[in-house]
Short mmCIF file of C-alpha atoms and ligand atoms in Angstrom, two decimals:
data_model
loop_
_atom_site.label_atom_id
_atom_site.label_comp_id
_atom_site.label_asym_id
_atom_site.label_seq_id
_atom_site.Cartn_x
_atom_site.Cartn_y
_atom_site.Cartn_z
CA MET A 1 44.68 -9.28 -38.74
CA THR A 2 44.24 -5.89 -40.31
CA THR A 3 41.65 -3.46 -39.06
CA VAL A 4 39.62 -2.03 -41.87
CA GLU A 5 38.77 1.63 -41.82
CA PRO A 6 36.85 3.64 -42.43
CA ILE A 7 34.07 1.11 -41.88
CA ASP A 8 31.23 1.26 -44.40
CA ALA A 9 32.69 4.17 -46.32
CA ILE A 10 31.65 2.67 -49.66
CA THR A 11 28.12 2.19 -50.95
CA PHE A 12 27.42 -0.01 -53.96
CA PRO A 13 27.25 1.10 -56.70
CA ALA A 14 29.72 3.93 -56.13
CA PRO A 15 29.41 6.84 -58.58
CA ARG A 16 31.93 7.19 -61.41
CA GLY A 17 34.28 10.15 -61.38
CA GLY A 18 35.58 12.43 -64.13
CA CYS A 19 36.88 9.82 -66.56
CA PRO A 20 34.02 7.76 -67.98
CA PHE A 21 36.36 4.81 -68.53
CA ALA A 22 37.87 4.67 -65.05
CA PRO A 23 36.33 2.70 -62.18
CA PRO A 24 34.52 4.76 -59.52
CA PRO A 25 37.11 6.66 -57.43
CA ALA A 26 35.83 5.05 -54.22
CA TYR A 27 36.80 1.60 -55.55
CA GLN A 28 40.15 2.80 -56.81
CA GLU A 29 40.95 4.35 -53.45
CA ALA A 30 40.15 0.99 -51.89
CA LEU A 31 43.25 -0.38 -53.69
CA GLU A 32 45.21 1.19 -50.85
CA ARG A 33 43.69 -1.31 -48.41
CA PRO A 34 43.64 -5.08 -48.84
CA VAL A 35 39.88 -5.35 -48.30
CA SER A 36 37.10 -2.85 -47.54
CA ARG A 37 33.52 -3.01 -46.36
CA ILE A 38 30.82 -2.19 -48.87
CA SER A 39 27.11 -1.70 -48.18
CA LEU A 40 24.50 -2.99 -50.57
CA TRP A 41 21.01 -1.87 -51.63
CA ASP A 42 19.26 -3.99 -48.97
CA GLY A 43 21.34 -2.66 -46.10
CA SER A 44 23.53 -5.77 -45.98
CA HIS A 45 27.32 -5.61 -46.10
CA ALA A 46 29.99 -7.46 -47.97
CA TRP A 47 33.76 -7.39 -48.34
CA LEU A 48 35.12 -5.47 -51.30
CA VAL A 49 38.27 -7.01 -52.77
CA THR A 50 40.07 -4.77 -55.24
CA ARG A 51 43.68 -5.93 -55.75
CA HIS A 52 44.70 -8.19 -58.64
CA GLU A 53 46.32 -10.81 -56.43
CA ASP A 54 43.43 -10.90 -53.96
CA VAL A 55 40.77 -11.02 -56.68
CA ARG A 56 42.55 -14.02 -58.23
CA ALA A 57 42.91 -15.61 -54.80
CA VAL A 58 39.15 -15.39 -54.10
CA MET A 59 38.08 -16.45 -57.58
CA GLY A 60 40.44 -19.40 -57.60
CA ASP A 61 39.48 -20.68 -54.12
CA ARG A 62 36.66 -23.15 -53.64
CA ARG A 63 35.98 -21.81 -50.15
CA PHE A 64 34.29 -18.94 -52.00
CA SER A 65 31.06 -20.11 -53.56
CA ALA A 66 29.21 -18.76 -56.60
CA ASP A 67 26.04 -20.53 -55.48
CA ALA A 68 23.42 -17.97 -54.49
CA ARG A 69 21.51 -20.61 -52.53
CA ASN A 70 24.17 -20.31 -49.81
CA ALA A 71 23.28 -18.09 -46.85
CA GLY A 72 24.92 -14.68 -46.98
CA PHE A 73 25.33 -14.52 -50.76
CA PRO A 74 25.62 -10.82 -51.66
CA PHE A 75 23.13 -9.65 -54.28
CA LEU A 76 24.02 -6.46 -56.12
CA SER A 77 20.39 -5.47 -56.67
CA GLU A 78 16.85 -6.57 -55.95
CA GLY A 79 16.58 -7.85 -59.49
CA ARG A 80 19.76 -9.91 -59.25
CA ARG A 81 18.36 -11.66 -56.16
CA GLU A 82 15.19 -12.47 -58.06
CA LEU A 83 17.19 -13.73 -61.05
CA ALA A 84 19.05 -16.25 -58.89
CA ALA A 85 15.90 -17.37 -57.10
CA GLU A 86 14.64 -19.78 -59.71
CA SER A 87 16.20 -22.35 -62.05
CA PRO A 88 19.73 -20.96 -61.67
CA SER A 89 22.19 -21.59 -64.46
CA PHE A 90 25.71 -22.94 -63.91
CA ILE A 91 27.21 -19.47 -63.44
CA ARG A 92 25.52 -19.63 -60.01
CA MET A 93 26.62 -23.16 -59.11
CA ASP A 94 29.76 -24.72 -57.67
CA ASP A 95 31.67 -27.77 -58.86
CA PRO A 96 30.94 -30.59 -59.41
CA GLU A 97 27.42 -29.45 -60.39
CA HIS A 98 28.83 -26.44 -62.30
CA ALA A 99 31.47 -28.47 -64.13
CA ARG A 100 28.94 -31.02 -65.30
CA TYR A 101 26.95 -28.39 -67.19
CA ARG A 102 29.91 -26.30 -68.30
CA ARG A 103 31.70 -29.28 -69.83
CA MET A 104 28.69 -29.95 -72.04
CA LEU A 105 29.47 -26.63 -73.72
CA THR A 106 33.24 -26.20 -73.60
CA GLY A 107 33.75 -28.12 -76.85
CA ASP A 108 31.73 -25.45 -78.67
CA PHE A 109 33.81 -22.59 -77.32
CA ILE A 110 37.38 -23.84 -77.60
CA ILE A 111 39.61 -21.61 -79.72
CA LYS A 112 39.97 -24.09 -82.57
CA ARG A 113 36.19 -24.38 -82.92
CA VAL A 114 35.60 -20.65 -82.60
CA GLU A 115 38.32 -19.86 -85.18
CA THR A 116 36.31 -21.79 -87.78
CA LEU A 117 33.61 -19.12 -87.38
CA ARG A 118 35.97 -16.36 -88.52
CA PRO A 119 34.76 -16.10 -92.16
CA GLU A 120 31.13 -16.17 -91.04
CA VAL A 121 31.67 -13.50 -88.37
CA GLN A 122 33.61 -11.36 -90.87
CA ARG A 123 30.69 -11.63 -93.28
CA ILE A 124 28.21 -10.61 -90.57
CA VAL A 125 30.39 -7.66 -89.54
CA ASP A 126 30.77 -6.48 -93.16
CA ASP A 127 27.08 -6.91 -93.75
CA PHE A 128 25.96 -4.74 -90.83
CA LEU A 129 28.60 -2.17 -91.69
CA ASP A 130 27.35 -2.07 -95.30
CA ARG A 131 23.85 -1.47 -94.04
CA MET A 132 24.93 1.23 -91.62
CA THR A 133 26.90 3.12 -94.23
CA SER A 134 24.25 2.74 -96.92
CA HIS A 135 22.39 5.69 -95.41
CA HIS A 136 23.67 9.16 -94.68
CA PRO A 137 25.48 9.76 -91.40
CA PRO A 138 24.93 10.00 -88.51
CA ALA A 139 24.20 6.47 -87.36
CA ASP A 140 23.86 4.99 -83.89
CA LEU A 141 26.75 2.55 -83.77
CA VAL A 142 25.15 0.66 -80.86
CA ALA A 143 21.84 -0.10 -82.58
CA GLU A 144 23.20 -0.55 -86.10
CA PHE A 145 26.45 -2.40 -85.49
CA ALA A 146 27.63 -3.19 -81.95
CA LEU A 147 24.43 -4.90 -80.82
CA PRO A 148 23.27 -6.75 -83.96
CA VAL A 149 26.66 -8.41 -84.64
CA PRO A 150 26.96 -10.49 -81.44
CA SER A 151 23.18 -11.01 -81.29
CA LEU A 152 23.15 -12.61 -84.71
CA VAL A 153 26.26 -14.69 -83.92
CA ILE A 154 24.91 -16.13 -80.68
CA CYS A 155 21.53 -16.82 -82.33
CA MET A 156 23.32 -18.71 -85.07
CA LEU A 157 25.29 -20.79 -82.56
CA LEU A 158 22.29 -21.62 -80.38
CA GLY A 159 19.75 -22.01 -83.16
CA VAL A 160 17.57 -19.13 -81.95
CA PRO A 161 15.68 -17.24 -84.70
CA TYR A 162 17.36 -13.82 -85.04
CA GLN A 163 14.09 -12.15 -86.03
CA ASP A 164 13.09 -12.41 -82.35
CA HIS A 165 15.95 -10.10 -81.35
CA ASP A 166 13.78 -7.24 -80.06
CA PHE A 167 12.05 -9.67 -77.71
CA PHE A 168 15.21 -11.08 -76.11
CA GLN A 169 17.28 -7.89 -76.21
CA GLU A 170 14.63 -5.92 -74.31
CA ARG A 171 14.29 -8.61 -71.67
CA SER A 172 18.05 -9.10 -71.31
CA ARG A 173 18.40 -5.42 -70.54
CA ILE A 174 15.77 -5.64 -67.81
CA LEU A 175 17.63 -8.58 -66.25
CA LEU A 176 20.91 -6.67 -66.16
CA ARG A 177 19.64 -3.26 -65.00
CA ASN A 178 20.27 -2.35 -61.36
CA HIS A 179 17.02 -0.48 -60.84
CA SER A 180 14.75 -3.22 -62.22
CA THR A 181 12.27 -4.35 -59.58
CA ALA A 182 11.95 -7.99 -58.56
CA GLU A 183 8.61 -8.05 -60.35
CA GLN A 184 10.08 -6.73 -63.62
CA VAL A 185 12.94 -9.24 -63.46
CA ARG A 186 10.60 -12.12 -62.66
CA ARG A 187 8.42 -11.29 -65.66
CA ALA A 188 11.38 -10.83 -68.04
CA ARG A 189 12.99 -14.07 -66.86
CA ASP A 190 9.76 -16.05 -67.06
CA GLU A 191 9.01 -14.77 -70.55
CA LEU A 192 12.51 -15.61 -71.76
CA SER A 193 12.38 -19.06 -70.14
CA ALA A 194 8.97 -19.78 -71.65
CA TYR A 195 10.23 -18.65 -75.05
CA LEU A 196 13.32 -20.88 -74.83
CA GLU A 197 11.40 -23.89 -73.50
CA GLU A 198 8.95 -23.56 -76.34
CA LEU A 199 11.86 -23.27 -78.78
CA ALA A 200 13.39 -26.42 -77.24
CA GLU A 201 10.07 -28.17 -77.71
CA ARG A 202 10.13 -27.32 -81.41
CA LYS A 203 13.79 -28.37 -81.73
CA ALA A 204 12.99 -31.71 -80.13
CA GLN A 205 10.53 -32.33 -82.99
CA ASP A 206 12.65 -30.79 -85.69
CA PRO A 207 16.32 -30.76 -84.66
CA ASP A 208 19.18 -28.85 -86.30
CA ASP A 209 22.92 -29.11 -85.57
CA ARG A 210 23.08 -26.07 -83.27
CA ILE A 211 23.74 -25.98 -79.52
CA ILE A 212 20.14 -26.21 -78.26
CA SER A 213 19.37 -29.25 -80.41
CA ARG A 214 22.62 -30.94 -79.45
CA LEU A 215 21.96 -30.40 -75.73
CA LEU A 216 18.51 -31.96 -76.17
CA ALA A 217 19.94 -34.89 -78.15
CA ARG A 218 22.12 -35.87 -75.17
CA GLY A 219 19.01 -37.19 -73.48
CA ASP A 220 20.19 -36.43 -69.92
CA LEU A 221 18.84 -32.87 -69.65
CA THR A 222 15.30 -31.68 -69.06
CA ARG A 223 13.76 -28.97 -71.27
CA SER A 224 14.03 -26.50 -68.41
CA GLU A 225 17.72 -27.31 -67.88
CA VAL A 226 18.34 -26.72 -71.58
CA ALA A 227 16.34 -23.48 -71.37
CA ALA A 228 18.39 -22.26 -68.38
CA MET A 229 21.67 -22.95 -70.20
CA SER A 230 20.41 -21.27 -73.38
CA LEU A 231 19.20 -18.26 -71.40
CA LEU A 232 22.65 -17.77 -69.90
CA LEU A 233 24.37 -18.08 -73.29
CA LEU A 234 21.88 -15.83 -75.04
CA VAL A 235 22.11 -13.01 -72.48
CA ALA A 236 25.85 -13.29 -71.75
CA GLY A 237 26.55 -13.76 -75.44
CA HIS A 238 25.24 -10.46 -76.79
CA GLU A 239 25.05 -7.78 -74.08
CA THR A 240 28.72 -8.06 -73.13
CA THR A 241 30.28 -8.03 -76.59
CA ALA A 242 27.84 -5.34 -77.75
CA ASN A 243 28.77 -2.96 -74.95
CA MET A 244 32.44 -3.78 -75.31
CA THR A 245 32.38 -3.01 -79.06
CA ALA A 246 30.70 0.37 -78.64
CA LEU A 247 32.70 1.45 -75.60
CA SER A 248 35.99 0.38 -77.24
CA THR A 249 35.12 2.42 -80.32
CA LEU A 250 34.44 5.45 -78.14
CA ALA A 251 37.65 4.96 -76.14
CA LEU A 252 39.66 4.81 -79.38
CA LEU A 253 37.91 7.83 -80.90
CA ARG A 254 38.76 9.78 -77.77
CA ASP A 255 42.40 8.68 -77.90
CA PRO A 256 43.58 9.55 -81.42
CA VAL A 257 47.16 8.48 -80.69
CA GLN A 258 46.15 4.92 -79.85
CA LEU A 259 43.70 4.84 -82.76
CA ALA A 260 46.45 5.98 -85.13
CA ARG A 261 48.77 3.23 -83.85
CA LEU A 262 46.10 0.63 -84.61
CA ARG A 263 45.39 2.07 -88.04
CA LYS A 264 49.05 2.01 -88.90
CA ASP A 265 49.66 -1.53 -87.65
CA PRO A 266 46.56 -3.74 -87.79
CA THR A 267 48.58 -6.65 -86.37
CA LEU A 268 48.23 -4.91 -83.00
CA ILE A 269 44.51 -5.74 -82.92
CA LYS A 270 44.74 -8.90 -80.78
CA GLY A 271 46.74 -7.18 -78.08
CA ALA A 272 44.61 -4.06 -78.38
CA VAL A 273 41.48 -6.08 -77.63
CA GLU A 274 43.12 -7.47 -74.45
CA GLU A 275 44.12 -3.95 -73.45
CA LEU A 276 40.62 -2.61 -74.08
CA LEU A 277 39.14 -5.47 -72.03
CA ARG A 278 41.49 -4.50 -69.20
CA PHE A 279 41.05 -0.75 -69.52
CA LEU A 280 37.25 -0.77 -69.81
CA SER A 281 36.42 -3.76 -67.53
CA ILE A 282 32.75 -3.56 -68.47
CA VAL A 283 31.50 -6.07 -65.86
CA GLN A 284 31.32 -3.07 -63.58
CA GLY A 285 29.81 -4.72 -60.51
CA GLY A 286 32.59 -7.28 -60.49
CA THR A 287 32.02 -10.91 -59.57
CA VAL A 288 30.27 -11.99 -56.38
CA ARG A 289 30.92 -14.89 -54.06
CA VAL A 290 30.09 -16.00 -50.53
CA ALA A 291 32.57 -17.65 -48.18
CA VAL A 292 31.42 -21.14 -47.27
CA GLU A 293 34.40 -21.67 -44.98
CA THR A 294 36.48 -19.19 -43.06
CA ALA A 295 39.31 -17.90 -45.23
CA GLU A 296 41.97 -15.22 -45.12
CA ILE A 297 42.30 -12.67 -47.91
CA GLY A 298 44.93 -9.96 -47.85
CA GLY A 299 45.47 -10.59 -44.14
CA THR A 300 41.78 -10.21 -43.25
CA THR A 301 39.71 -13.09 -41.99
CA ILE A 302 36.52 -13.61 -43.93
CA ALA A 303 34.03 -15.75 -42.05
CA ALA A 304 31.77 -18.38 -43.55
CA GLY A 305 28.52 -16.73 -44.61
CA GLU A 306 30.12 -13.40 -45.49
CA GLY A 307 29.79 -12.02 -48.99
CA VAL A 308 32.67 -10.89 -51.19
CA ILE A 309 32.61 -8.61 -54.22
CA CYS A 310 35.66 -8.93 -56.45
CA MET A 311 36.13 -5.67 -58.29
CA LEU A 312 37.54 -6.69 -61.67
CA SER A 313 37.93 -3.08 -62.82
CA THR A 314 40.31 -2.12 -60.01
CA ALA A 315 42.24 -5.40 -60.23
CA ASN A 316 42.79 -4.49 -63.88
CA ARG A 317 44.26 -1.14 -62.82
CA ASP A 318 46.45 -2.52 -60.07
CA GLY A 319 49.76 -0.71 -60.52
CA SER A 320 51.72 -3.67 -59.15
CA VAL A 321 50.68 -5.69 -62.22
CA PHE A 322 50.12 -3.08 -64.94
CA ALA A 323 52.51 -0.15 -65.34
CA SER A 324 50.72 3.22 -65.78
CA PRO A 325 47.42 1.38 -65.31
CA ASP A 326 45.23 4.40 -66.08
CA GLU A 327 46.69 4.73 -69.56
CA LEU A 328 45.27 3.00 -72.60
CA ASP A 329 48.24 1.48 -74.41
CA VAL A 330 47.29 -0.80 -77.31
CA GLY A 331 50.86 -2.05 -77.52
CA ARG A 332 51.17 -3.45 -74.00
CA ASP A 333 50.82 -7.08 -72.97
CA ALA A 334 47.58 -6.95 -70.96
CA ARG A 335 46.87 -10.66 -70.90
CA ARG A 336 46.98 -10.89 -67.12
CA HIS A 337 43.72 -8.93 -66.94
CA VAL A 338 40.74 -10.43 -65.15
CA ALA A 339 38.01 -8.84 -67.31
CA PHE A 340 36.69 -12.37 -67.98
CA GLY A 341 36.97 -13.33 -64.32
CA PHE A 342 39.30 -16.01 -62.97
CA GLY A 343 39.01 -19.59 -61.75
CA VAL A 344 36.46 -22.20 -62.76
CA HIS A 345 33.82 -19.65 -63.81
CA GLN A 346 36.16 -17.69 -66.07
CA CYS A 347 34.11 -16.66 -69.08
CA LEU A 348 33.13 -19.61 -71.23
CA GLY A 349 32.55 -17.37 -74.23
CA GLN A 350 35.90 -15.57 -74.16
CA PRO A 351 37.31 -17.05 -77.40
CA LEU A 352 34.11 -15.96 -79.15
CA ALA A 353 34.12 -12.51 -77.53
CA ARG A 354 37.75 -12.05 -78.62
CA LEU A 355 37.03 -13.14 -82.18
CA GLU A 356 34.02 -10.83 -82.47
CA LEU A 357 35.85 -7.85 -80.97
CA GLN A 358 38.96 -8.34 -83.09
CA ILE A 359 36.96 -8.56 -86.30
CA ALA A 360 34.46 -5.80 -85.45
CA LEU A 361 37.09 -3.25 -84.38
CA GLU A 362 39.62 -4.10 -87.10
CA THR A 363 36.94 -3.84 -89.79
CA LEU A 364 35.51 -0.61 -88.42
CA ILE A 365 38.92 1.03 -88.35
CA ARG A 366 39.93 -0.24 -91.79
CA ARG A 367 36.70 0.49 -93.62
CA LEU A 368 35.82 3.85 -92.04
CA PRO A 369 38.98 5.97 -91.93
CA GLY A 370 36.87 9.08 -91.25
CA LEU A 371 34.96 7.57 -88.30
CA ARG A 372 34.15 10.23 -85.70
CA LEU A 373 31.61 11.16 -83.06
CA ALA A 374 28.54 12.91 -84.44
CA VAL A 375 27.77 14.65 -81.13
CA PRO A 376 29.98 16.41 -78.56
CA ALA A 377 31.54 13.79 -76.26
CA GLU A 378 29.78 15.34 -73.25
CA GLN A 379 26.43 14.29 -74.67
CA ILE A 380 27.19 10.57 -74.61
CA ARG A 381 25.04 8.76 -72.03
CA TYR A 382 26.71 5.93 -70.13
CA ARG A 383 25.13 2.77 -68.73
CA THR A 384 26.06 3.29 -65.11
CA ASP A 385 22.95 1.46 -63.94
CA ALA A 386 23.63 -1.94 -65.47
CA ALA A 387 25.65 -5.06 -64.70
CA VAL A 388 27.51 -4.44 -67.95
CA TYR A 389 28.87 -0.93 -68.57
CA GLY A 390 28.60 0.74 -71.94
CA VAL A 391 26.96 3.59 -73.78
CA GLU A 392 23.24 4.02 -74.49
CA GLU A 393 23.88 5.29 -78.01
CA LEU A 394 26.97 6.14 -79.99
CA PRO A 395 26.10 8.63 -82.74
CA VAL A 396 28.87 8.48 -85.34
CA ALA A 397 29.67 9.94 -88.73
CA TRP A 398 32.30 8.80 -91.29
CA MET B 1 62.23 -26.42 -68.52
CA ARG B 2 59.69 -29.14 -67.85
CA VAL B 3 55.97 -28.37 -68.11
CA SER B 4 53.19 -30.33 -66.51
CA VAL B 5 49.42 -29.86 -66.46
CA ASP B 6 46.72 -30.99 -64.07
CA PRO B 7 43.58 -31.78 -66.12
CA ASP B 8 41.49 -31.85 -62.92
CA ARG B 9 42.24 -28.21 -62.26
CA CYS B 10 41.83 -27.12 -65.88
CA CYS B 11 38.68 -25.09 -66.57
CA SER B 12 39.08 -25.17 -70.35
CA SER B 13 39.69 -21.47 -70.78
CA GLY B 14 42.07 -21.90 -73.67
CA GLN B 15 44.41 -19.18 -72.39
CA CYS B 16 47.40 -21.50 -72.65
CA VAL B 17 46.56 -22.46 -76.24
CA ALA B 18 46.27 -18.80 -77.16
CA ALA B 19 49.63 -18.07 -75.52
CA VAL B 20 51.67 -21.03 -76.84
CA PRO B 21 49.85 -23.26 -79.33
CA GLU B 22 53.09 -25.18 -79.85
CA VAL B 23 53.01 -26.44 -76.27
CA PHE B 24 49.34 -26.67 -75.32
CA ASP B 25 46.22 -27.94 -77.03
CA GLN B 26 42.64 -28.59 -75.92
CA SER B 27 40.54 -31.71 -76.23
CA GLU B 28 37.86 -31.33 -78.91
CA ASP B 29 35.16 -32.78 -76.64
CA ASP B 30 35.40 -30.87 -73.42
CA GLY B 31 38.20 -28.40 -73.96
CA VAL B 32 40.46 -29.87 -71.29
CA VAL B 33 44.14 -29.04 -71.70
CA LEU B 34 46.43 -31.40 -73.59
CA LEU B 35 50.17 -31.10 -73.21
CA VAL B 36 51.86 -31.30 -76.62
CA LEU B 37 55.43 -30.38 -75.71
CA PRO B 38 56.45 -31.10 -72.11
CA LEU B 39 60.02 -29.97 -72.80
CA PRO B 40 59.63 -26.68 -74.69
CA PRO B 41 62.60 -25.26 -76.60
CA ALA B 42 64.25 -22.08 -75.31
CA GLU B 43 62.39 -19.72 -77.64
CA LEU B 44 59.01 -20.76 -76.23
CA ARG B 45 59.88 -20.66 -72.55
CA SER B 46 58.90 -17.11 -71.79
CA ALA B 47 55.50 -17.66 -73.45
CA VAL B 48 55.06 -20.82 -71.35
CA ARG B 49 55.73 -18.80 -68.19
CA THR B 50 53.04 -16.32 -69.29
CA ALA B 51 50.61 -19.19 -69.88
CA ALA B 52 51.27 -20.56 -66.39
CA ALA B 53 50.74 -17.10 -64.89
CA ILE B 54 47.41 -16.45 -66.61
CA CYS B 55 45.93 -19.97 -66.37
CA PRO B 56 42.67 -19.40 -64.44
CA GLY B 57 42.73 -22.92 -63.02
CA ARG B 58 46.37 -22.72 -61.91
CA ALA B 59 46.65 -26.00 -63.76
CA ILE B 60 50.07 -25.42 -65.34
CA SER B 61 53.31 -25.99 -63.47
CA VAL B 62 56.70 -25.11 -64.78
CA GLN B 63 59.86 -26.66 -63.45
CA GLU B 64 62.86 -24.62 -64.46
CA SER B 65 66.02 -26.62 -64.84
C1 LIG C 401 33.56 -8.88 -73.79
C2 LIG C 401 32.74 -9.78 -73.56
C3 LIG C 401 32.56 -10.55 -72.28
C4 LIG C 401 32.95 -10.26 -71.00
C5 LIG C 401 33.70 -9.02 -70.49
C6 LIG C 401 32.52 -11.38 -70.17
C7 LIG C 401 32.76 -11.47 -68.81
C8 LIG C 401 32.47 -12.57 -68.03
C9 LIG C 401 32.82 -12.72 -66.64
C10 LIG C 401 33.55 -11.69 -65.79
C11 LIG C 401 32.40 -13.95 -66.23
C12 LIG C 401 32.60 -14.58 -64.85
C13 LIG C 401 31.41 -14.43 -63.96
C14 LIG C 401 31.68 -14.95 -62.56
O1 LIG C 401 32.73 -15.52 -62.28
O2 LIG C 401 30.81 -14.78 -61.70
C15 LIG C 401 31.75 -14.57 -67.37
C16 LIG C 401 31.16 -15.81 -67.36
C17 LIG C 401 30.47 -16.34 -68.42
N1 LIG C 401 30.38 -15.82 -69.71
FE1 LIG C 401 31.22 -14.11 -70.37
N2 LIG C 401 31.89 -12.30 -70.96
C18 LIG C 401 31.90 -11.84 -72.25
C19 LIG C 401 31.37 -12.46 -73.37
C20 LIG C 401 30.70 -13.66 -73.34
C21 LIG C 401 30.15 -14.31 -74.50
C22 LIG C 401 30.25 -13.82 -75.94
C23 LIG C 401 29.53 -15.44 -74.05
C24 LIG C 401 28.77 -16.46 -74.86
C25 LIG C 401 28.89 -17.36 -75.46
C26 LIG C 401 29.73 -15.52 -72.61
C27 LIG C 401 29.27 -16.53 -71.80
C28 LIG C 401 29.61 -16.67 -70.46
C29 LIG C 401 29.18 -17.80 -69.65
C30 LIG C 401 28.34 -18.97 -70.09
C31 LIG C 401 29.72 -17.58 -68.36
C32 LIG C 401 29.58 -18.49 -67.13
C33 LIG C 401 30.75 -19.41 -67.03
C34 LIG C 401 30.73 -20.27 -65.79
O3 LIG C 401 30.06 -19.95 -64.82
O4 LIG C 401 31.41 -21.30 -65.81
N3 LIG C 401 30.44 -14.43 -72.22
N4 LIG C 401 31.82 -13.72 -68.47
S1 LIG C 402 44.94 -21.99 -69.40
FE1 LIG C 402 44.71 -23.43 -67.72
S2 LIG C 402 42.51 -23.64 -67.42
FE2 LIG C 402 42.82 -22.71 -69.43
S3 LIG C 402 42.85 -24.46 -70.87
FE3 LIG C 402 44.96 -24.02 -70.31
S4 LIG C 402 45.33 -25.38 -68.55
FE4 LIG C 402 43.14 -25.30 -68.81
#
């Protein structure tokens, strides 16, 4: 047994330090201890797990449950508790229940399937870039490029009309914001669910060959089950990639050496995307679990009913796995990163996210050799208050 | 080197296919791992070790011989 001190030194969410891309210093300091205590918004406590090996151990161990219906599950905000309260999707379930739903979708997200989307995604990327550059600089890269690309792609895959993007983007942001009240989250979730159930109703009458219609055609899912799965895919499918695209662009603009390497050798793009996923680790609250049986992590006993927060950002800067972890190095092999999580819940959409990021960043770099920030870097506002880190706007010129 | 996979542990991440498409594949229906080359040639072995290390289901075992 290890004694953990200082007790309760860390409050979630800990503030970021000087580097906007680095995890909060309090989490990084926690790498010196196997586990730490962290206090949450409601006064409850959980274990904070920060090391690569320990994060993988928790995420790969069925004694740690992702099911928020279990007593002691740690919620990162009032809104997140509300979100899990009703019709949870499979991200908040354990196997075998989780696997049943997930396997209905894995066929759509395997690499071979996703690769067939490459020409279509390239066309979408080129199209939004054409539109952005058809007017005079500056442009907000978030609103005109980073957000519309993955939104349109996930709409296309699900069969959701893209013209409704303002409706679902606004509500997704409310769901993922830390300071949203339970009431705001309930309303946003209910409106999104109602929208998707109504869409499912229409698809049942007039099916297409997209995911929502195919889920309905199985015949073993209710409309509300289909709506819950679509809600997860719709929200997870655009917010993450959008923030990752904009933040990656900023990180590269602020590191001209790495940007120049990528410009010179575009074949580095695949590895660069892995490195950016590692370096930026945008799922800034990490992944949450509750122990359903007593387990030992890093020499500390975690009792059944105790919550655990796995800090993906610090695991991705664990010096025992990644040399010079605080450096962005587009040439390194970063594939051991846990930016997509680990274990049975590891991101379902990762082949799609990779494809979108590779194409978006490669195209941006190739087509806009003069790409630069249109405001001083100090003026960029960061999304510190959201489940997914990123920038509010990214004013650029070219 | 002999490779084996445990489909029950596989969570269909596709990491192995991305790392060594010559050795691993995924079922078209549910994405579960398919072993194409259980005895990989020397030039693929280091990539196979990477695949085993990053597999999120710890579904890949490698027996060095
Ligand atoms: C850069 C982009 C992305 C990042 C960093 C990311 C990150 C993650 C992480 C960390 C998890 C694990 C959550 C947990 O274990 O509690 C996850 C799960 C998930 N992601 Fe992503 N994601 C990204 C893009 C996407 C996209 C494009 C989609 C859509 C198709 C998607 C769909 C999902 C789904 C459905 C799950 C739940 C999987 C399960 O519970 O089995 N993600 N993602
Ligand atoms: S890496 Fe592991 S979990 Fe992912 S598809 Fe391959 S065997 Fe399955």
